[in-house]
Coordinates of C-alpha atoms (C1' of nucleotides) in Angstrom, one line a residue:
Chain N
X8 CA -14.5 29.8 3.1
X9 CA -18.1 29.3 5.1
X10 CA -17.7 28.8 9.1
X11 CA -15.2 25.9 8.9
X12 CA -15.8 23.5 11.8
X13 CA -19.3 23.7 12.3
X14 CA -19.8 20.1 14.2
X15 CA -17.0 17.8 13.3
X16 CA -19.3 15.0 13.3
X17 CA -21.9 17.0 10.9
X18 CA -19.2 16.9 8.5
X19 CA -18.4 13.3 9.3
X20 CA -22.0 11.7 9.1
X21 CA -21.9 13.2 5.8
X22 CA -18.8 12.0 4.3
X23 CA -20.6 8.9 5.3
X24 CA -24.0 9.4 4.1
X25 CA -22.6 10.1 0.7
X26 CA -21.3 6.7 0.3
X27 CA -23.8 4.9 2.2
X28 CA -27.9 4.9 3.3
X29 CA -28.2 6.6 6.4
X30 CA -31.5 7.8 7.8
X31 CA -32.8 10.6 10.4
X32 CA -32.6 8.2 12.7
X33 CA -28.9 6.8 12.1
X34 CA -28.0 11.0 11.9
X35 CA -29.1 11.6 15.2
X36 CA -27.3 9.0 16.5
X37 CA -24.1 10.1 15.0
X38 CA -24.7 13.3 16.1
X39 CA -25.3 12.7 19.5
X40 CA -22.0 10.9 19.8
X41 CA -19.8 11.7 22.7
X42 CA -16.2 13.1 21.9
X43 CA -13.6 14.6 23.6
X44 CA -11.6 17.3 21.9
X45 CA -7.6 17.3 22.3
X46 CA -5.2 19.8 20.4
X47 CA -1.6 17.7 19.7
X48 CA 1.7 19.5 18.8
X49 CA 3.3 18.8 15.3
X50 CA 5.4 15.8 15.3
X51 CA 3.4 14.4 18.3
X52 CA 2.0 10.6 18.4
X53 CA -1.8 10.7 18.7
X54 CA -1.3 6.4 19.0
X55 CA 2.0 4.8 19.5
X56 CA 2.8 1.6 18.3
X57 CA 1.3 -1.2 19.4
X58 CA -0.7 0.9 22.1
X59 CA -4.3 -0.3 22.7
X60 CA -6.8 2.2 22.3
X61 CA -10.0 2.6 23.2
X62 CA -11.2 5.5 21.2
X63 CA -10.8 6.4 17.9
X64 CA -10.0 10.0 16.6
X65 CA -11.9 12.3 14.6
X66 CA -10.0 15.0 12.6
X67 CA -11.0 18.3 13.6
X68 CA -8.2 20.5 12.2
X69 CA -5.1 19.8 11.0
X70 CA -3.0 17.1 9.4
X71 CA -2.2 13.4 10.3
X72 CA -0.2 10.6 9.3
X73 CA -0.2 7.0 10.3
X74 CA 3.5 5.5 10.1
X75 CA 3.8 2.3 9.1
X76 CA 6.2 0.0 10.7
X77 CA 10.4 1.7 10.5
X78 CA 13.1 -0.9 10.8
X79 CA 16.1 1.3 10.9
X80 CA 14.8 4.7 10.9
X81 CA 13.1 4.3 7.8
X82 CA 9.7 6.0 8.0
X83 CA 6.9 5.1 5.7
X84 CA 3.4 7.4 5.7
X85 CA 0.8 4.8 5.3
X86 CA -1.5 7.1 4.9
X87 CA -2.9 10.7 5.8
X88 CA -6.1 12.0 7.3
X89 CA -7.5 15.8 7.5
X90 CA -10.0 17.5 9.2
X91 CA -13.5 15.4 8.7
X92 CA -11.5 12.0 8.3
X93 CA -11.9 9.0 11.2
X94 CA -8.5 8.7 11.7
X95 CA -8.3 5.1 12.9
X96 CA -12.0 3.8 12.7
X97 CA -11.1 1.0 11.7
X98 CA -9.6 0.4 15.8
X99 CA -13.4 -0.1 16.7
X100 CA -12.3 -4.1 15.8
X101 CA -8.8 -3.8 15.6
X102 CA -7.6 -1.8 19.1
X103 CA -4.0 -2.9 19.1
X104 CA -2.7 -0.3 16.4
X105 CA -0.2 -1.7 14.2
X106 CA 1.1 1.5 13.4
X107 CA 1.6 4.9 15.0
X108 CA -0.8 7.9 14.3
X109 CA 1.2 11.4 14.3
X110 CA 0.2 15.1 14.3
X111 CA 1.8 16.1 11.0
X112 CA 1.0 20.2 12.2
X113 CA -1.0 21.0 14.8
X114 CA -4.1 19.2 15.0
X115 CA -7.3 19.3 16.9
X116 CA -9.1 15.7 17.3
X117 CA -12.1 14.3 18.8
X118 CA -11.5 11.2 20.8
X119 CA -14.4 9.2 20.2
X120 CA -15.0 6.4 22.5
X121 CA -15.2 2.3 21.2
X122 CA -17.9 1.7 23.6
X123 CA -20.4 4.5 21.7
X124 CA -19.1 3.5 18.4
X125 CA -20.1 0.0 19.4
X126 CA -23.3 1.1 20.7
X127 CA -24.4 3.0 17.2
X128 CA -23.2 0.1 15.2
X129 CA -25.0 -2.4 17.5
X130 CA -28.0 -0.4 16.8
X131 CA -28.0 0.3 13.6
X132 CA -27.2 -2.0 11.3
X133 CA -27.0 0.6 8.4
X134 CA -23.9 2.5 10.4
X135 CA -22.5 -0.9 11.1
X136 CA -22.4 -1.3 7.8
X137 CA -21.5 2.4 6.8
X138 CA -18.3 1.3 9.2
X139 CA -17.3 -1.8 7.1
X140 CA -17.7 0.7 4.0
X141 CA -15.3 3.0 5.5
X142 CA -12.7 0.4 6.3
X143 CA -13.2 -0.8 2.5
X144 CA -12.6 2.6 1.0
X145 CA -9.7 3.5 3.4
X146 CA -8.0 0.3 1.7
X147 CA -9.5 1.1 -2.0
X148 CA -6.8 4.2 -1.0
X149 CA -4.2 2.6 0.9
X150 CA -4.0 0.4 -2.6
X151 CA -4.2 3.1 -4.9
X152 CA -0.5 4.4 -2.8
X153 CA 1.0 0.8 -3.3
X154 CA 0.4 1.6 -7.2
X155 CA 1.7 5.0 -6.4
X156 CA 5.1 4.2 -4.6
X157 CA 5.7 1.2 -6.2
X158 CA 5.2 1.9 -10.1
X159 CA 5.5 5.4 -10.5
X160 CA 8.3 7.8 -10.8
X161 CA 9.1 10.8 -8.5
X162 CA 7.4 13.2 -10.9
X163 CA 3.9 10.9 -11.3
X164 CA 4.0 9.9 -7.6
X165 CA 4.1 13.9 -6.7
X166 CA 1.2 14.9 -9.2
X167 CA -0.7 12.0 -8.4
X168 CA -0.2 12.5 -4.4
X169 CA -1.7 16.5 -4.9
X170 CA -4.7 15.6 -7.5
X171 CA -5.5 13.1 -4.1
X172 CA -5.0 15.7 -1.9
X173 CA -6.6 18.2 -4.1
X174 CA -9.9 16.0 -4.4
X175 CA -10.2 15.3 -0.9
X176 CA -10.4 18.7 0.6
X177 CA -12.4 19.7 -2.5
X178 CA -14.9 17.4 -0.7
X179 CA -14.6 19.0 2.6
X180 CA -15.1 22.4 1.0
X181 CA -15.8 23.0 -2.6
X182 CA -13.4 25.9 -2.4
X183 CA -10.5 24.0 -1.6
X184 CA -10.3 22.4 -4.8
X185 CA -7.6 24.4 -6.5
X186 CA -6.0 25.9 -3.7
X187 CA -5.4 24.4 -0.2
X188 CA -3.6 24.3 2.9
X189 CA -1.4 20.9 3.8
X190 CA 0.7 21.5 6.4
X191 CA 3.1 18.9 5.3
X192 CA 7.2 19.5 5.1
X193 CA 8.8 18.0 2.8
X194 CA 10.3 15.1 4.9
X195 CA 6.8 14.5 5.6
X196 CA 5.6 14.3 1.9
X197 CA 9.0 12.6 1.3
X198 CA 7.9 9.5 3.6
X199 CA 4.5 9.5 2.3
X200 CA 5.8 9.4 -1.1
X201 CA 8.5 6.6 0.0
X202 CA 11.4 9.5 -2.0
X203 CA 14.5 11.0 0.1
X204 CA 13.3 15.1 1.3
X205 CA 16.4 16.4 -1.5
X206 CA 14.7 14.2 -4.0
X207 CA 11.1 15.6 -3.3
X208 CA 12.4 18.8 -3.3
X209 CA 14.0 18.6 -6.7
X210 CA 10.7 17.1 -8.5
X211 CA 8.3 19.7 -6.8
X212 CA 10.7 22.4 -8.5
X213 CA 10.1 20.7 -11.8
X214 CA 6.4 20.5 -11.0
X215 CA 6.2 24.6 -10.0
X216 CA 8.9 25.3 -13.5
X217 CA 6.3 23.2 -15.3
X218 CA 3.8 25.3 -14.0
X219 CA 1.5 22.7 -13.1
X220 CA 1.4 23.1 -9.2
X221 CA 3.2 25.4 -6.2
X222 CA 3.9 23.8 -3.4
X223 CA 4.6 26.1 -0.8
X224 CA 4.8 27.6 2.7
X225 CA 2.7 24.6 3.3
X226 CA 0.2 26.0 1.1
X227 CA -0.7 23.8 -2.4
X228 CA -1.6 26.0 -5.4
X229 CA -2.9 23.7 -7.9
X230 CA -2.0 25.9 -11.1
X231 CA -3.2 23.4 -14.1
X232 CA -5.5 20.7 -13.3
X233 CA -6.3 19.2 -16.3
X234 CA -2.3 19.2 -16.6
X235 CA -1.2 17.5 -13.5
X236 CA -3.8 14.9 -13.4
X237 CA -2.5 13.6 -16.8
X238 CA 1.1 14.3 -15.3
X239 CA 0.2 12.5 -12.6
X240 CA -2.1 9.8 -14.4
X241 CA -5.1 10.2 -12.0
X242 CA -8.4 9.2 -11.8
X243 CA -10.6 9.6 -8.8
X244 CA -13.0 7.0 -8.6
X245 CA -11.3 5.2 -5.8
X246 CA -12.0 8.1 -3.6
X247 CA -15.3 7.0 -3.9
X248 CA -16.4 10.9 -3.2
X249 CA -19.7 11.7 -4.7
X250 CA -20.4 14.3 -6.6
X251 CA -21.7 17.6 -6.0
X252 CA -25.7 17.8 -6.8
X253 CA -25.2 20.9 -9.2
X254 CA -22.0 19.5 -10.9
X255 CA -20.4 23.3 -11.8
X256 CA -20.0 23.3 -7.5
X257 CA -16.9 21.6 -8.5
X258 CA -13.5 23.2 -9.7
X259 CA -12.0 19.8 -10.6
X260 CA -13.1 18.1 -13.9
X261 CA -13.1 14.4 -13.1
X262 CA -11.5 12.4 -16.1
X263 CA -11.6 9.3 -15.7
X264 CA -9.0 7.4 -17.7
X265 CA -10.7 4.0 -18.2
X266 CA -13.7 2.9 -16.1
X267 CA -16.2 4.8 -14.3
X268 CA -18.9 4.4 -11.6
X269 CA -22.0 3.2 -12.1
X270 CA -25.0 5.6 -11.8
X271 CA -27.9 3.1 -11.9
Chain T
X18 CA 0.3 -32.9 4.1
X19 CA -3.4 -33.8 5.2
X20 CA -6.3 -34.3 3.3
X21 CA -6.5 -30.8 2.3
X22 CA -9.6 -29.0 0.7
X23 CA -12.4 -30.3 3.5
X24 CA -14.9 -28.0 2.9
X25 CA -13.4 -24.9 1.6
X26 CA -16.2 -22.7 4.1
X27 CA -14.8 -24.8 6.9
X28 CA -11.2 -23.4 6.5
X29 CA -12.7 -20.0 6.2
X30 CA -15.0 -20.4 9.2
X31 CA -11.4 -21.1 11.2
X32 CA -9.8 -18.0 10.2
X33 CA -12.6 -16.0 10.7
X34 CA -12.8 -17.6 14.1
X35 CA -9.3 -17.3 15.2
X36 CA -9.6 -13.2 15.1
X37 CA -13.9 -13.1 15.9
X38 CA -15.4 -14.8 18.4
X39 CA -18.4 -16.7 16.8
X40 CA -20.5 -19.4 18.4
X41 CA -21.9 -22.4 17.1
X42 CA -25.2 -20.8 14.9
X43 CA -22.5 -18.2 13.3
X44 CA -20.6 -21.5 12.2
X45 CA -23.7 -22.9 11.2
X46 CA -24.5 -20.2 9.1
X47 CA -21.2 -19.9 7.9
X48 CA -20.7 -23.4 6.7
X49 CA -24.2 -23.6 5.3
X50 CA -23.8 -20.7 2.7
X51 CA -24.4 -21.4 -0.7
X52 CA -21.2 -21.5 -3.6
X53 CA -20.2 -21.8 -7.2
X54 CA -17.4 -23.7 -7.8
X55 CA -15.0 -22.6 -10.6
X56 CA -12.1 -23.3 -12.0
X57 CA -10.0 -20.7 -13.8
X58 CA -7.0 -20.5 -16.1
X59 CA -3.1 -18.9 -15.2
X60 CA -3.6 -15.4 -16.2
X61 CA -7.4 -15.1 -16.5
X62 CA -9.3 -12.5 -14.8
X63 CA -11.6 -13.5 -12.1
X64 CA -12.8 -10.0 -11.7
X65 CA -12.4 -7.7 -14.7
X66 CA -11.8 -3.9 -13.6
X67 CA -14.4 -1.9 -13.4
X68 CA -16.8 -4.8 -13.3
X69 CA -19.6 -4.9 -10.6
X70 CA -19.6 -7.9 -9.6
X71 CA -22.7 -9.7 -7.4
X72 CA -20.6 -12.4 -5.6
X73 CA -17.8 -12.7 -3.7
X74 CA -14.4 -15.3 -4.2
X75 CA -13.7 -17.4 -1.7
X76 CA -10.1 -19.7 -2.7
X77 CA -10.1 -23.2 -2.8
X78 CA -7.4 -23.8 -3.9
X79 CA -4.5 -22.4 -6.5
X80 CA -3.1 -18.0 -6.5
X81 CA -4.9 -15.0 -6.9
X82 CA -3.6 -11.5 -7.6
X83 CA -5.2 -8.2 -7.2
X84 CA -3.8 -6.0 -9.9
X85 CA -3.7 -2.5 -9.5
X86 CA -4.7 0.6 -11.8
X87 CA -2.0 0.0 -14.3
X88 CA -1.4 3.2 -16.3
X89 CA 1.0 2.7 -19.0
X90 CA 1.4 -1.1 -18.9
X91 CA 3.2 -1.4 -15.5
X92 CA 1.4 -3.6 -13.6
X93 CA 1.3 -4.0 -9.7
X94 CA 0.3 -6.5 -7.6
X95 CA -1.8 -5.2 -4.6
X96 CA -2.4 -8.4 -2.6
X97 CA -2.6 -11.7 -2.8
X98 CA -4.8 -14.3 -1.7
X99 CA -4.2 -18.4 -1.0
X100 CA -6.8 -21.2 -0.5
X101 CA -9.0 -20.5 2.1
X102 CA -8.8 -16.7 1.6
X103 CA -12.0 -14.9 0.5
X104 CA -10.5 -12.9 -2.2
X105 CA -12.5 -10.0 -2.2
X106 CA -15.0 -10.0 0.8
X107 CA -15.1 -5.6 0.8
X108 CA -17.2 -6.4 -2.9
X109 CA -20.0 -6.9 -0.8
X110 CA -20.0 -3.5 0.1
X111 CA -18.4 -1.6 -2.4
X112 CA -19.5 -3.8 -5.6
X113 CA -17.8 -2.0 -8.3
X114 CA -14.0 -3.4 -8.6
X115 CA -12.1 -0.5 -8.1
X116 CA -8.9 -3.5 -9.3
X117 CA -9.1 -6.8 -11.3
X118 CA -8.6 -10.1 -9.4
X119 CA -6.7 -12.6 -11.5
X120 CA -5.6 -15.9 -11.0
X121 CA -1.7 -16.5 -11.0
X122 CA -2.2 -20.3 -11.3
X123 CA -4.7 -22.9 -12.6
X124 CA -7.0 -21.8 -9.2
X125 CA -10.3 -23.0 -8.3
X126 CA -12.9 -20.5 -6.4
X127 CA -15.8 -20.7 -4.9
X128 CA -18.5 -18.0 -5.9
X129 CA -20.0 -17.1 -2.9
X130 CA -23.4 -14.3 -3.5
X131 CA -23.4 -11.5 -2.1
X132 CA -26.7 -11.5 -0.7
X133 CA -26.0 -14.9 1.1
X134 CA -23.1 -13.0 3.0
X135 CA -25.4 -9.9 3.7
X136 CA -27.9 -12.1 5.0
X137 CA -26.0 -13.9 7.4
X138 CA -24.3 -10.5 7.9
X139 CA -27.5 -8.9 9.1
X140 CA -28.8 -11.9 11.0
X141 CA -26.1 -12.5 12.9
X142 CA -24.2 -9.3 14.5
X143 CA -21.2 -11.4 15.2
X144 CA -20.6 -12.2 11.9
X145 CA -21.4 -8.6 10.6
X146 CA -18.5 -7.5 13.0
X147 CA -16.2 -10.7 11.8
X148 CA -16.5 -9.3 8.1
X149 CA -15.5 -5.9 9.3
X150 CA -12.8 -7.1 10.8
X151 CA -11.4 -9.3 8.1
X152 CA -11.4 -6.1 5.7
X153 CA -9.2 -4.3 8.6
X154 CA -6.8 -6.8 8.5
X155 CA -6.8 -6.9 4.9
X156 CA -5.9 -3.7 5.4
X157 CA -3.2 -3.8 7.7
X158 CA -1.5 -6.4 5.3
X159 CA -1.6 -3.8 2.6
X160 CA -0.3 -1.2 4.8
X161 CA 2.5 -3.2 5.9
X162 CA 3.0 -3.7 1.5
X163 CA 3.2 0.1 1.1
X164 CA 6.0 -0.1 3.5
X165 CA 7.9 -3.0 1.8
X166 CA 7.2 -1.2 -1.6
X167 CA 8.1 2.1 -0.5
X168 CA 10.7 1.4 2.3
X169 CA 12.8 -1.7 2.0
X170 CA 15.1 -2.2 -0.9
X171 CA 15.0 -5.4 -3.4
X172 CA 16.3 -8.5 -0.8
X173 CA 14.7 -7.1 2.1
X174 CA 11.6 -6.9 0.4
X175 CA 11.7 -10.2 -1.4
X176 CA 12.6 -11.7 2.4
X177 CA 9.7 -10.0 3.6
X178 CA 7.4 -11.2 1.3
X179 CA 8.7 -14.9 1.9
X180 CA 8.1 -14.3 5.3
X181 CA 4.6 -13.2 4.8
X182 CA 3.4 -16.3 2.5
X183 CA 5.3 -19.1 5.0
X184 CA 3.5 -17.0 7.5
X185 CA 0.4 -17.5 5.8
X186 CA 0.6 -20.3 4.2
X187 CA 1.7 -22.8 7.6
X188 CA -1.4 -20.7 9.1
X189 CA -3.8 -23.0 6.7
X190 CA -1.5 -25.9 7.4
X191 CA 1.2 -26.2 10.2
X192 CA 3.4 -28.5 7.8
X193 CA 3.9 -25.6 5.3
X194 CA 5.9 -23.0 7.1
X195 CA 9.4 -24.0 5.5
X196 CA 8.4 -25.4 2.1
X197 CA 5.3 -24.3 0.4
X198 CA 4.1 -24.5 -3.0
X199 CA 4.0 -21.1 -4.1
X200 CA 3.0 -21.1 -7.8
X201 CA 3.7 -17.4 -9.4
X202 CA 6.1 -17.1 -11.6
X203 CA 9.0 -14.5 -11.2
X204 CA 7.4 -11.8 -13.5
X205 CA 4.5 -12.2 -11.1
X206 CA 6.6 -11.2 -8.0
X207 CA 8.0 -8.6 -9.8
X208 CA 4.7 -7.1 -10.0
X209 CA 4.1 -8.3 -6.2
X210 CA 7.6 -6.1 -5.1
X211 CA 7.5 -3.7 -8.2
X212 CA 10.9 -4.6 -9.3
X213 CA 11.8 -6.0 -12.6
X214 CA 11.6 -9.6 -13.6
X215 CA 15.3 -9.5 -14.4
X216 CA 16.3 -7.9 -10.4
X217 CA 13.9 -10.1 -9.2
X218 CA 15.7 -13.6 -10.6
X219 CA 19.0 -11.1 -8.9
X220 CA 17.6 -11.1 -6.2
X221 CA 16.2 -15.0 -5.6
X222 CA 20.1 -15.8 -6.6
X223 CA 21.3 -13.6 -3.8
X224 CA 18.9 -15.2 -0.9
X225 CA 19.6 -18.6 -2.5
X226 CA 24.0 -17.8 -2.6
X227 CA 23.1 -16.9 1.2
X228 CA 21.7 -19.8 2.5
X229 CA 18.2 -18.4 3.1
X230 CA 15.7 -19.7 0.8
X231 CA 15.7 -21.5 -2.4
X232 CA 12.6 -20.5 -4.7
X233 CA 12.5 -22.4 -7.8
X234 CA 9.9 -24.0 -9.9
X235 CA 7.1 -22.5 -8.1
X236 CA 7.7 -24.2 -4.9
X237 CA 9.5 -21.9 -1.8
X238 CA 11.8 -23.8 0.5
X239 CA 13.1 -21.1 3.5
X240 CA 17.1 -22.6 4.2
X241 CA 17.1 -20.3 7.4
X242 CA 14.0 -19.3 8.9
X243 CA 15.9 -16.5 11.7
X244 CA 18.2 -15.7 8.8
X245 CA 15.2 -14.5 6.7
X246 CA 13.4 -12.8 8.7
X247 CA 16.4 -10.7 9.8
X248 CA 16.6 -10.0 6.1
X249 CA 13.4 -9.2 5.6
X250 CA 12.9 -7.2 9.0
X251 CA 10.0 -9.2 9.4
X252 CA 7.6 -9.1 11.9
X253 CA 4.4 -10.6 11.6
X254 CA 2.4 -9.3 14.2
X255 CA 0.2 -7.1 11.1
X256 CA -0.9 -10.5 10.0
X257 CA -2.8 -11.2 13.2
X258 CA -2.5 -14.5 12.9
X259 CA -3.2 -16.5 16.1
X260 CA -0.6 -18.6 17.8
X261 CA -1.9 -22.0 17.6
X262 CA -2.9 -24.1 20.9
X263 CA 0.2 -26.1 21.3
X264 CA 3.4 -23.9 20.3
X265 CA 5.3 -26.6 18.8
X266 CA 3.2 -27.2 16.5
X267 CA 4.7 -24.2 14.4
X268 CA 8.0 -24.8 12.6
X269 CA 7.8 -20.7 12.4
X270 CA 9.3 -19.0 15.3
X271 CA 7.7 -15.6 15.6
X272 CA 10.3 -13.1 16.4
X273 CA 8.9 -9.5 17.1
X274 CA 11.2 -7.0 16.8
X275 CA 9.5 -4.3 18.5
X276 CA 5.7 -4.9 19.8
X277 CA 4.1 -7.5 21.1
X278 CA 0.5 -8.2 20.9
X279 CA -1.2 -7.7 24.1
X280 CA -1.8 -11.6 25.8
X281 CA -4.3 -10.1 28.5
Chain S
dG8 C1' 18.1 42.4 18.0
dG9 C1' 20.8 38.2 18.2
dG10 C1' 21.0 33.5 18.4
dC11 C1' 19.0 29.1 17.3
dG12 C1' 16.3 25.7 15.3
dT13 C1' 13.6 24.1 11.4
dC14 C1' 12.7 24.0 6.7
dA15 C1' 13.8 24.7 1.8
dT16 C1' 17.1 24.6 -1.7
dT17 C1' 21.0 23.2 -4.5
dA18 C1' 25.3 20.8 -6.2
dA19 C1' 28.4 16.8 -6.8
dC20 C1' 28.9 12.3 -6.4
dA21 C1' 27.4 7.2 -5.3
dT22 C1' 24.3 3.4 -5.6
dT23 C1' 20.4 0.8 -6.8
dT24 C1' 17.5 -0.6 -10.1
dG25 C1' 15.9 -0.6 -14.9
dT26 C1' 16.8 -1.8 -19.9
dT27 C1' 18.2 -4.3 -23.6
dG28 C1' 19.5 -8.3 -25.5
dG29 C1' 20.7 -12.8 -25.6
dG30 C1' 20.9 -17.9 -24.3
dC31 C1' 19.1 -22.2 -22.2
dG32 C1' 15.9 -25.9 -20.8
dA33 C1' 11.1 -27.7 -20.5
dC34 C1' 7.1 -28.6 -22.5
dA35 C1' 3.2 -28.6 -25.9
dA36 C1' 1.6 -28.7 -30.6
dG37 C1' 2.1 -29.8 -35.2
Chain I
dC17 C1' 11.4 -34.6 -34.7
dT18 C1' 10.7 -29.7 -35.2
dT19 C1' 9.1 -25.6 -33.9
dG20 C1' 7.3 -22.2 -30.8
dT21 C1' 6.4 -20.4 -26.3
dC22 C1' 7.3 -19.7 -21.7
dG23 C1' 9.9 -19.3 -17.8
dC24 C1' 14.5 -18.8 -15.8
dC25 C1' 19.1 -16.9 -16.0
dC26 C1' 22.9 -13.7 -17.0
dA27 C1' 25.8 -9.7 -18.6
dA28 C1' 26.7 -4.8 -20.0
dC29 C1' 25.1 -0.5 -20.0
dA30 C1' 21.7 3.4 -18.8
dA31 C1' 18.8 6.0 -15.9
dA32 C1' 16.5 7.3 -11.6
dT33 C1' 17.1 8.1 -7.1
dG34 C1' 19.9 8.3 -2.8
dT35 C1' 23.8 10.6 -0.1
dT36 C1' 26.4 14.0 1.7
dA37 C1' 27.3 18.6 2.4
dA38 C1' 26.7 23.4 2.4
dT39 C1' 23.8 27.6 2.2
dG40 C1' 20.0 30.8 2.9
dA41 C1' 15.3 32.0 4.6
dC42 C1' 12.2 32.3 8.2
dG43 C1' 10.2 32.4 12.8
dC44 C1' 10.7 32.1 17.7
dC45 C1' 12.6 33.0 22.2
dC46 C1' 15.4 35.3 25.3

DNA sequence: GGGCGTCATTAACATTTGTTGGGCGACAAG
DNA sequence: CTTGTCGCCCAACAAATGTTAATGACGCCC
């Protein structure tokens, strides 16, 4: 399970590292940035709407969600972050949040000022542009969910929602792949999916009788991979998560359907 | 209607301005990059999927559509992007499409490279923090799509998205905000709302029975601006578009339902 | 150890949206 | 002028998902 938690931003500079150049240099700087840890309940906001913030929050533990916009009670997860994740980077340039960032279980962050995120970026132009690349690849997935809730049924939505989980904590920890822990209820799934709670409920019970995947106790047992990522027609590359230098370090067989990345 | 099309950079140079604050060398640099003019077909890609591409798309003039990962033939529209727009500014850091761009209309681009925008990029730290910013909006536009997709059912989602393109479109010019020429054709805003073509003409019939807009041959008249954006629970805030100088000059009355942006 | 709240589960029924199939008008090509 | 295509429009029926309501399991607090 190695020492989870080591130093959040360790884990951080090298989510970024793997998608862009980074140097000693930029590393130290990352390192060295200042943070403030807060633990928030479940169900808590982290950022209200329309609040300005001047800080953004690193995951350190936990589970979060970012609510879009509710007219009349109607909640819509917009997207969800987990331990390693800049929750709201993307604040640095945009501080009046257009949506509300909630704990979806208890969750430990790392406020991380504007003013230092500023001053790295400022810098070094190579962060500055590691940032931008963030912001990019947070929206490569935030498109990825408008295919998901708006042309896939319940079944697809579900399998295609875990394979993303699935591959994501894989990242973290290459142990996670198969097996992980996503402290989501099913309301919460069933706004992130954009289904009613009954409705998720039903197709995660067809899911666990096709024994593709368990979701339970807020635990996710992936139980046929190859299975569910055809079930839930998913391919990885807009993750944009590099692969592992000795390529069996990974439980999940990537298959992409119909493009893949370039390697030159 | 104004002499439209001055110089397509000049257009962009405003809206990068109106969220950025960039003095006269940005603009210099801005309006001096270099750029291919093309003209493309209805229906033609502009970006094939999967395609690395070395130049970004900036609109002149005409409809683009960024189509999604479309699995079994179902289609969906991502976002979409109207003159003055750059299309697909994020390319410049992530060059491999993870979508296709495609023009909706006969639409005229300008090819802007890549390594024009990096260099002004990294020459000017302004600018470097303008094109961040851009892709965050971007973002928030999609985010505030996931909701509409995932959240709103068929008329309050087809008001929304009326909403969003008056919005957008009287942003480029202040005449356009209750009749617009809005040329995509009604199996292209099924893809846009992921509905059917057949609940989408439903659905047009039922706003145009109400009073509230009128869409027909490719051209948008809005009958009852407050009554729309009632239907659509629209508030357009997410666009961060700036309120020009003089507040009569917008036929658009903005109508926030729950935030405000800050005015300090 | 009992009570209480949250979460998961299921059934019966209601509603929205999709599907199929057809017709009509505009327009371009022959 | 004829034919074919495309886009819009509509109706009848089918399927997916939402709604409402009830129950049981579990953990937490007093």
């Amino acid at each position: 399970m190695s020492l989870s938690l080591p130093n959040p931003f360790q884990s951080w500079f090298e989510k970024l590292a793997s998608r862009s150049t980074l140097g000693g240099q930029e590393r130290e700087a990352i390192l060295r940035l200042p943070g403030h840890a807060t633990q928030v309940q479940s169900n808590r906001d982290i950022v209200h709407l329309g609040e300005r913030v001047d800080h953004a929050s690193l995951v350190v533990s936990g589970l979060i969600g970012r609510f879009g916009q509710n007219s009349e009670g109607q909640r819509q997860i917009i997207a969800v972050h987990i331990g390693g994740d800049m929750a709201d980077l993307h604040s640095v340039v945009a501080p009046d949040a257009a949506s509300a960032l909630q704990a979806l279980s208890v969750t430990t962050i790392l406020k991380v000022p504007h003013s230092a995120l500023r001053e790295v970026a400022r810098r070094y132009p190579a962060i500055a542009e590691a940032f931008w690349r963030e912001s990019v690849v947070d929206a490569a997935v935030l498109a990825e969910w408008v295919v998901n809730v708006g042309r896939r049924d319940a079944r697809t939505r579900a399998a295609h929602l875990l394979c993303e989980m699935a591959c994501r904590y894989e990242a973290t920890d290459s142990d996670l792949g198969l097996s992980f822990d996503f402290p989501a209820t099913q309301v919460h799934l069933a706004d992130m999916m954009a289904l009613t709670a009954v409705h998720v409920n039903r197709t995660l019970k067809a899911l666990r009788d096709d024994g593709l995947a368990n979701v339970r106790k807020r635990t996710v047992h992936i139980l046929d991979w190859n299975g569910i990522v055809a079930a839930g027609e998913f391919d990885p590359t807009y993750l944009q998560i590099a692969k592992p230098a000795n390529d069996n370090g990974s439980r999940l067989e990537a298959r992409p359907r119909s493009l893949q990345v370039g390697s030159t």
